């Protein structure tokens, strides 16, 4: 996820015309301690302990973990047009995504498939999800929010290292996302609710 984020940032800098239409915010890594100790999306808690900490992915509805608490106020303040959480989990040989169903997702999938060097399985939309994309959608903060599983078991053609391959994947995701957003009308980009639910203060 960190390397894909790096590639995404590089692609934005290569396309300054994108900055005429959008402001980009990047948080290259949220779960610092979990990644450092090899637990990917599990944090380690205030005191390092044996075994896994808490899985941050389904914590966004409750906001009990410090990583979710840290990022959530920014998302509520910005109410972004597009959001992507680049995950280090679910080793696969093809791209898998989670996000809302609808015409916006269908168009983004078309554009991602055109750009990505891997097969894209599709976008799953579990109704009972408490992951960030789902909570953002339900609370009317962001309609186009996604979890993207970027930890792949094979490199893209022409790359000698996994790091370089992941960076290229980030660039491809950036190009596909911008093409998708350009093809969508304003209605597809707006959240489901014009007036979002009142947010609980994050302590």
Short mmCIF file of C-alpha atoms in Angstrom, two decimals:
data_model
loop_
_atom_site.label_atom_id
_atom_site.label_comp_id
_atom_site.label_asym_id
_atom_site.label_seq_id
_atom_site.Cartn_x
_atom_site.Cartn_y
_atom_site.Cartn_z
CA UNK A 1 0.00 0.00 0.00
CA UNK A 2 2.82 2.42 0.79
CA UNK A 3 4.50 1.82 -2.57
CA UNK A 4 1.20 2.08 -4.46
CA UNK A 5 0.56 5.38 -2.67
CA UNK A 6 4.01 6.55 -3.76
CA UNK A 7 3.21 5.72 -7.37
CA UNK A 8 -0.13 7.51 -7.12
CA UNK A 9 1.61 10.65 -5.84
CA UNK A 10 4.19 10.46 -8.63
CA UNK A 11 1.45 10.24 -11.24
CA UNK A 12 -0.31 13.31 -9.82
CA UNK A 13 2.95 15.27 -10.08
CA UNK A 14 3.34 14.11 -13.69
CA UNK A 15 -0.13 15.45 -14.54
CA UNK A 16 -0.36 19.00 -13.18
CA UNK A 17 -3.61 19.57 -15.07
CA UNK A 18 -5.29 17.26 -12.54
CA UNK A 19 -4.50 19.83 -9.86
CA UNK A 20 -6.62 22.36 -11.72
CA UNK A 21 -9.70 20.25 -10.92
CA UNK A 22 -8.96 18.44 -7.66
CA UNK A 23 -7.04 18.75 -4.42
CA UNK A 24 -5.27 15.52 -3.45
CA UNK A 25 -4.64 14.35 0.11
CA UNK A 26 -2.39 11.37 0.84
CA UNK A 27 -1.87 9.50 4.11
CA UNK A 28 0.86 7.07 3.03
CA UNK A 29 0.54 4.88 6.13
CA UNK A 30 -2.03 4.79 8.92
CA UNK A 31 -1.22 1.58 10.82
CA UNK A 32 2.43 2.32 11.55
CA UNK A 33 3.02 -0.12 14.41
CA UNK A 34 1.07 -2.96 12.83
CA UNK A 35 2.98 -2.75 9.56
CA UNK A 36 6.31 -2.43 11.38
CA UNK A 37 5.63 -5.66 13.28
CA UNK A 38 4.30 -7.49 10.22
CA UNK A 39 0.63 -7.48 11.26
CA UNK A 40 -0.52 -5.41 8.22
CA UNK A 41 -4.01 -4.14 9.10
CA UNK A 42 -3.87 -5.25 12.77
CA UNK A 43 -2.51 -2.64 15.17
CA UNK A 44 -0.49 -3.58 18.24
CA UNK A 45 -2.08 -1.57 21.03
CA UNK A 46 -0.36 0.80 23.47
CA UNK A 47 1.83 -1.99 24.85
CA UNK A 48 3.42 -4.44 22.42
CA UNK A 49 1.90 -7.84 23.06
CA UNK A 50 2.12 -11.32 21.69
CA UNK A 51 -0.29 -11.98 18.85
CA UNK A 52 -2.41 -9.63 16.81
CA UNK A 53 -3.94 -6.38 17.98
CA UNK A 54 -7.24 -5.08 16.65
CA UNK A 55 -8.30 -5.27 13.01
CA UNK A 56 -8.71 -1.64 11.98
CA UNK A 57 -10.66 -2.39 8.79
CA UNK A 58 -14.09 -3.02 10.41
CA UNK A 59 -13.61 -0.39 13.13
CA UNK A 60 -14.85 2.69 11.32
CA UNK A 61 -18.43 2.54 12.59
CA UNK A 62 -17.31 2.51 16.24
CA UNK A 63 -14.07 4.51 15.95
CA UNK A 64 -12.53 2.90 19.00
CA UNK A 65 -9.03 2.41 17.59
CA UNK A 66 -6.54 5.32 17.50
CA UNK A 67 -5.77 4.90 13.79
CA UNK A 68 -9.43 5.33 12.80
CA UNK A 69 -9.87 8.18 15.27
CA UNK A 70 -6.90 10.00 13.73
CA UNK A 71 -8.12 9.86 10.13
CA UNK A 72 -11.88 10.21 10.58
CA UNK A 73 -12.04 13.96 11.42
CA UNK A 74 -10.13 14.74 8.22
CA UNK A 75 -12.58 12.73 6.13
CA UNK A 76 -15.58 14.39 7.78
CA UNK A 77 -14.05 17.82 7.19
CA UNK A 78 -13.07 17.23 3.56
CA UNK A 79 -16.04 15.12 2.40
CA UNK A 80 -13.96 13.91 -0.54
CA UNK A 81 -15.26 13.16 -4.02
CA UNK A 82 -13.17 9.98 -4.07
CA UNK A 83 -11.52 7.91 -1.34
CA UNK A 84 -9.27 4.84 -1.56
CA UNK A 85 -7.81 2.72 1.21
CA UNK A 86 -4.86 0.77 -0.23
CA UNK A 87 -4.64 -2.47 1.73
CA UNK A 88 -1.72 -4.77 2.46
CA UNK A 89 -3.93 -7.81 2.96
CA UNK A 90 -5.51 -10.68 1.00
CA UNK A 91 -2.65 -12.04 -1.11
CA UNK A 92 -3.98 -12.66 -4.61
CA UNK A 93 -2.95 -12.84 -8.26
CA UNK A 94 -5.65 -10.39 -9.35
CA UNK A 95 -6.98 -7.07 -8.08
CA UNK A 96 -9.90 -7.14 -5.68
CA UNK A 97 -11.86 -4.11 -4.49
CA UNK A 98 -14.64 -3.31 -2.06
CA UNK A 99 -16.96 -0.34 -2.49
CA UNK A 100 -20.49 0.87 -3.18
CA UNK A 101 -22.55 -0.42 -6.07
CA UNK A 102 -23.80 1.99 -8.71
CA UNK A 103 -22.91 3.76 -11.96
CA UNK A 104 -19.91 5.52 -10.44
CA UNK A 105 -18.30 2.25 -9.46
CA UNK A 106 -19.14 0.66 -12.80
CA UNK A 107 -17.39 3.48 -14.68
CA UNK A 108 -14.35 3.42 -12.39
CA UNK A 109 -14.07 -0.35 -12.86
CA UNK A 110 -14.06 0.13 -16.63
CA UNK A 111 -11.29 2.67 -16.40
CA UNK A 112 -9.22 0.69 -13.86
CA UNK A 113 -9.42 -2.39 -16.10
CA UNK A 114 -8.10 -0.31 -19.00
CA UNK A 115 -5.12 0.90 -17.00
CA UNK A 116 -4.12 -1.86 -14.60
CA UNK A 117 -1.56 -4.50 -15.47
CA UNK A 118 -3.55 -7.11 -13.54
CA UNK A 119 -6.92 -8.70 -13.96
CA UNK A 120 -9.55 -6.84 -11.91
CA UNK A 121 -12.03 -9.22 -10.30
CA UNK A 122 -14.66 -6.58 -9.71
CA UNK A 123 -15.93 -4.62 -6.75
CA UNK A 124 -17.66 -6.35 -3.86
CA UNK A 125 -20.32 -4.42 -1.93
CA UNK A 126 -21.18 -6.26 1.31
CA UNK A 127 -24.16 -4.50 2.87
CA UNK A 128 -23.10 -5.24 6.44
CA UNK A 129 -19.57 -3.88 6.07
CA UNK A 130 -18.19 -1.53 8.72
CA UNK A 131 -15.10 -0.73 6.67
CA UNK A 132 -14.30 2.88 5.94
CA UNK A 133 -15.77 2.99 2.42
CA UNK A 134 -19.12 1.69 3.65
CA UNK A 135 -19.36 4.03 6.64
CA UNK A 136 -18.44 7.01 4.45
CA UNK A 137 -21.21 6.03 2.03
CA UNK A 138 -23.88 5.40 4.69
CA UNK A 139 -23.17 8.68 6.48
CA UNK A 140 -23.28 10.74 3.31
CA UNK A 141 -19.63 11.79 3.44
CA UNK A 142 -18.25 10.17 0.26
CA UNK A 143 -20.11 8.25 -2.44
CA UNK A 144 -17.04 6.91 -4.23
CA UNK A 145 -15.06 5.24 -1.45
CA UNK A 146 -13.10 2.00 -1.94
CA UNK A 147 -10.84 -0.54 -0.32
CA UNK A 148 -8.27 -1.77 -2.85
CA UNK A 149 -6.32 -4.93 -2.11
CA UNK A 150 -2.92 -4.12 -3.59
CA UNK A 151 -0.83 -6.93 -2.08
CA UNK A 152 -0.39 -9.18 -5.11
CA UNK A 153 1.54 -12.43 -5.43
CA UNK A 154 3.11 -11.64 -8.79
CA UNK A 155 4.94 -8.72 -10.39
CA UNK A 156 3.77 -6.82 -13.41
CA UNK A 157 5.60 -7.61 -16.63
CA UNK A 158 8.81 -5.68 -17.08
CA UNK A 159 9.54 -5.07 -13.40
CA UNK A 160 12.34 -6.82 -11.54
CA UNK A 161 11.13 -6.07 -8.02
CA UNK A 162 7.79 -6.15 -6.24
CA UNK A 163 8.40 -2.61 -4.99
CA UNK A 164 8.69 -1.23 -8.53
CA UNK A 165 5.63 -3.22 -9.58
CA UNK A 166 3.55 -1.83 -6.72
CA UNK A 167 4.65 1.72 -7.55
CA UNK A 168 3.49 1.19 -11.14
CA UNK A 169 0.18 -0.20 -9.85
CA UNK A 170 -0.32 3.07 -7.95
CA UNK A 171 0.32 5.05 -11.12
CA UNK A 172 -2.19 2.92 -13.01
CA UNK A 173 -4.81 3.33 -10.29
CA UNK A 174 -4.32 7.09 -10.43
CA UNK A 175 -4.80 7.24 -14.21
CA UNK A 176 -7.85 5.00 -14.09
CA UNK A 177 -9.41 6.99 -11.26
CA UNK A 178 -8.96 10.33 -13.02
CA UNK A 179 -10.37 8.93 -16.27
CA UNK A 180 -13.35 7.54 -14.37
CA UNK A 181 -14.06 10.78 -12.54
CA UNK A 182 -13.84 12.72 -15.81
CA UNK A 183 -16.45 10.42 -17.37
CA UNK A 184 -18.95 10.75 -14.51
CA UNK A 185 -21.58 13.44 -14.18
CA UNK A 186 -21.97 15.43 -10.99
CA UNK A 187 -24.84 13.30 -9.69
CA UNK A 188 -22.72 10.13 -9.61
CA UNK A 189 -20.06 11.93 -7.56
CA UNK A 190 -22.40 13.34 -4.90
CA UNK A 191 -22.98 11.43 -1.65
CA UNK A 192 -26.27 9.60 -1.21
CA UNK A 193 -27.45 12.12 1.39
CA UNK A 194 -27.33 15.85 0.75
CA UNK A 195 -27.31 16.47 4.52
CA UNK A 196 -25.08 13.91 6.27
CA UNK A 197 -25.97 12.45 9.63
CA UNK A 198 -24.60 14.35 12.60
CA UNK A 199 -21.20 12.92 13.42
CA UNK A 200 -20.29 11.82 16.89
CA UNK A 201 -17.35 13.78 18.32
CA UNK A 202 -14.16 11.75 18.26
CA UNK A 203 -12.55 11.78 21.70
#
